[in-house]
Amino acid sequence: MAIDYGRKRSGVAVTDTLQLIAGALGTVPSGNLVDYILDYIKREPVETIVVGEPRQLDGTPSESMRYITPFLNRLKKVLPPEIGIVMHDERFTSTIAHQAMIDGG
C-alpha cells in the first residue's frame, strides 16, 4: 500500500498480489485515513505501507512533514507489528512518472 499524505485528503494506492502494477484506490479525508487503512487490512493482505516523504531539493524535510509525522506515529501504534512502514523520498517522482508515460507511448 502507498500513501500520498495531504493535509486535507490523502491518496491511497495498492499493488497487485505479484507486486508488479500499482493502482489507485482513491482519495480519503486525511482525518479518516488510519481507520480506512485498518479497515482495508482486515479485508486484504498488506505487507508494507509506503508513505511519501516530502523533501526540499537540498534533501531537508519539507514543511509538510509536520503533518505527516503525527499521522505516522498514530499509524505505528495501531498497525499489526508484521506490517512495515517505509518512507520514500518523493522528490522528482512526478517527473519520473511523466517520462515513463512518454517512454511507454
Short mmCIF file of C-alpha atoms in Angstrom, two decimals:
data_model
loop_
_atom_site.label_atom_id
_atom_site.label_comp_id
_atom_site.label_asym_id
_atom_site.label_seq_id
_atom_site.Cartn_x
_atom_site.Cartn_y
_atom_site.Cartn_z
CA MET A 1 0.00 0.00 0.00
CA ALA A 2 1.21 3.51 -0.78
CA ILE A 3 0.07 6.74 0.86
CA ASP A 4 0.46 10.26 -0.51
CA TYR A 5 -0.46 12.17 2.65
CA GLY A 6 -2.06 15.58 2.38
CA ARG A 7 -3.38 17.99 4.99
CA LYS A 8 -7.00 17.53 3.87
CA ARG A 9 -7.01 14.47 1.59
CA SER A 10 -4.62 11.60 1.06
CA GLY A 11 -4.13 9.39 -1.96
CA VAL A 12 -4.06 5.64 -1.46
CA ALA A 13 -2.77 3.05 -3.91
CA VAL A 14 -2.09 -0.67 -3.76
CA THR A 15 -0.24 -3.17 -5.88
CA ASP A 16 -1.46 -6.45 -7.30
CA THR A 17 -0.58 -9.69 -5.46
CA LEU A 18 2.52 -10.16 -7.65
CA GLN A 19 3.60 -6.61 -6.79
CA LEU A 20 4.02 -5.65 -10.44
CA ILE A 21 1.40 -2.97 -11.03
CA ALA A 22 0.11 -0.32 -8.64
CA GLY A 23 -3.38 1.07 -8.91
CA ALA A 24 -5.15 3.90 -7.16
CA LEU A 25 -7.78 3.10 -4.55
CA GLY A 26 -8.78 6.73 -4.38
CA THR A 27 -8.56 9.66 -2.02
CA VAL A 28 -9.55 9.63 1.62
CA PRO A 29 -10.07 12.52 4.03
CA SER A 30 -6.81 12.56 6.00
CA GLY A 31 -8.66 12.58 9.31
CA ASN A 32 -10.19 9.20 8.36
CA LEU A 33 -7.05 7.68 6.88
CA VAL A 34 -5.95 5.50 9.80
CA ASP A 35 -9.42 3.97 10.10
CA TYR A 36 -9.52 3.47 6.33
CA ILE A 37 -6.19 1.63 6.42
CA LEU A 38 -7.24 -0.55 9.35
CA ASP A 39 -10.47 -1.47 7.57
CA TYR A 40 -8.59 -2.28 4.37
CA ILE A 41 -6.03 -4.55 6.04
CA LYS A 42 -8.87 -6.56 7.60
CA ARG A 43 -10.04 -7.43 4.07
CA GLU A 44 -6.81 -7.54 2.04
CA PRO A 45 -3.23 -8.65 2.71
CA VAL A 46 -0.75 -5.78 3.17
CA GLU A 47 2.94 -6.39 3.82
CA THR A 48 4.26 -2.83 3.77
CA ILE A 49 2.89 0.68 3.73
CA VAL A 50 5.00 3.16 1.76
CA VAL A 51 4.48 6.79 2.71
CA GLY A 52 5.70 9.62 0.51
CA GLU A 53 8.42 11.64 2.21
CA PRO A 54 8.35 15.23 1.00
CA ARG A 55 11.80 16.80 0.92
CA GLN A 56 13.28 20.05 -0.30
CA LEU A 57 15.70 19.95 -3.23
CA ASP A 58 18.60 20.11 -0.74
CA GLY A 59 17.30 16.96 0.98
CA THR A 60 15.91 18.59 4.12
CA PRO A 61 12.37 17.66 5.19
CA SER A 62 9.66 19.89 3.77
CA GLU A 63 7.11 21.81 5.80
CA SER A 64 4.58 19.01 5.15
CA MET A 65 6.44 16.65 7.47
CA ARG A 66 4.90 18.43 10.46
CA TYR A 67 1.54 16.97 9.37
CA ILE A 68 2.85 13.58 8.29
CA THR A 69 4.79 12.79 11.47
CA PRO A 70 1.72 12.71 13.79
CA PHE A 71 -0.08 10.50 11.24
CA LEU A 72 2.89 8.10 11.14
CA ASN A 73 3.13 7.96 14.92
CA ARG A 74 -0.57 7.10 15.23
CA LEU A 75 -0.39 4.53 12.43
CA LYS A 76 2.62 2.79 14.01
CA LYS A 77 0.70 2.44 17.29
CA VAL A 78 -2.33 0.72 15.74
CA LEU A 79 -0.87 -1.39 12.92
CA PRO A 80 -0.10 -5.06 13.48
CA PRO A 81 3.67 -5.42 14.01
CA GLU A 82 4.11 -7.55 10.88
CA ILE A 83 3.14 -4.63 8.62
CA GLY A 84 6.11 -2.40 7.96
CA ILE A 85 6.05 1.32 7.29
CA VAL A 86 8.62 2.75 4.89
CA MET A 87 9.18 6.37 3.92
CA HIS A 88 10.10 7.05 0.29
CA ASP A 89 11.67 10.28 -0.92
CA GLU A 90 9.14 11.73 -3.35
CA ARG A 91 11.34 14.39 -4.93
CA PHE A 92 11.10 14.20 -8.73
CA THR A 93 8.54 11.35 -8.71
CA SER A 94 6.12 13.30 -10.92
CA THR A 95 8.90 13.98 -13.42
CA ILE A 96 9.94 10.31 -13.43
CA ALA A 97 6.33 9.14 -13.87
CA HIS A 98 5.78 11.59 -16.73
CA GLN A 99 8.91 10.35 -18.52
CA ALA A 100 7.82 6.72 -18.04
CA MET A 101 4.47 7.52 -19.65
CA ILE A 102 6.23 9.13 -22.62
CA ASP A 103 8.65 6.20 -22.94
CA GLY A 104 5.73 3.75 -22.80
CA GLY A 105 3.93 5.51 -25.63
#
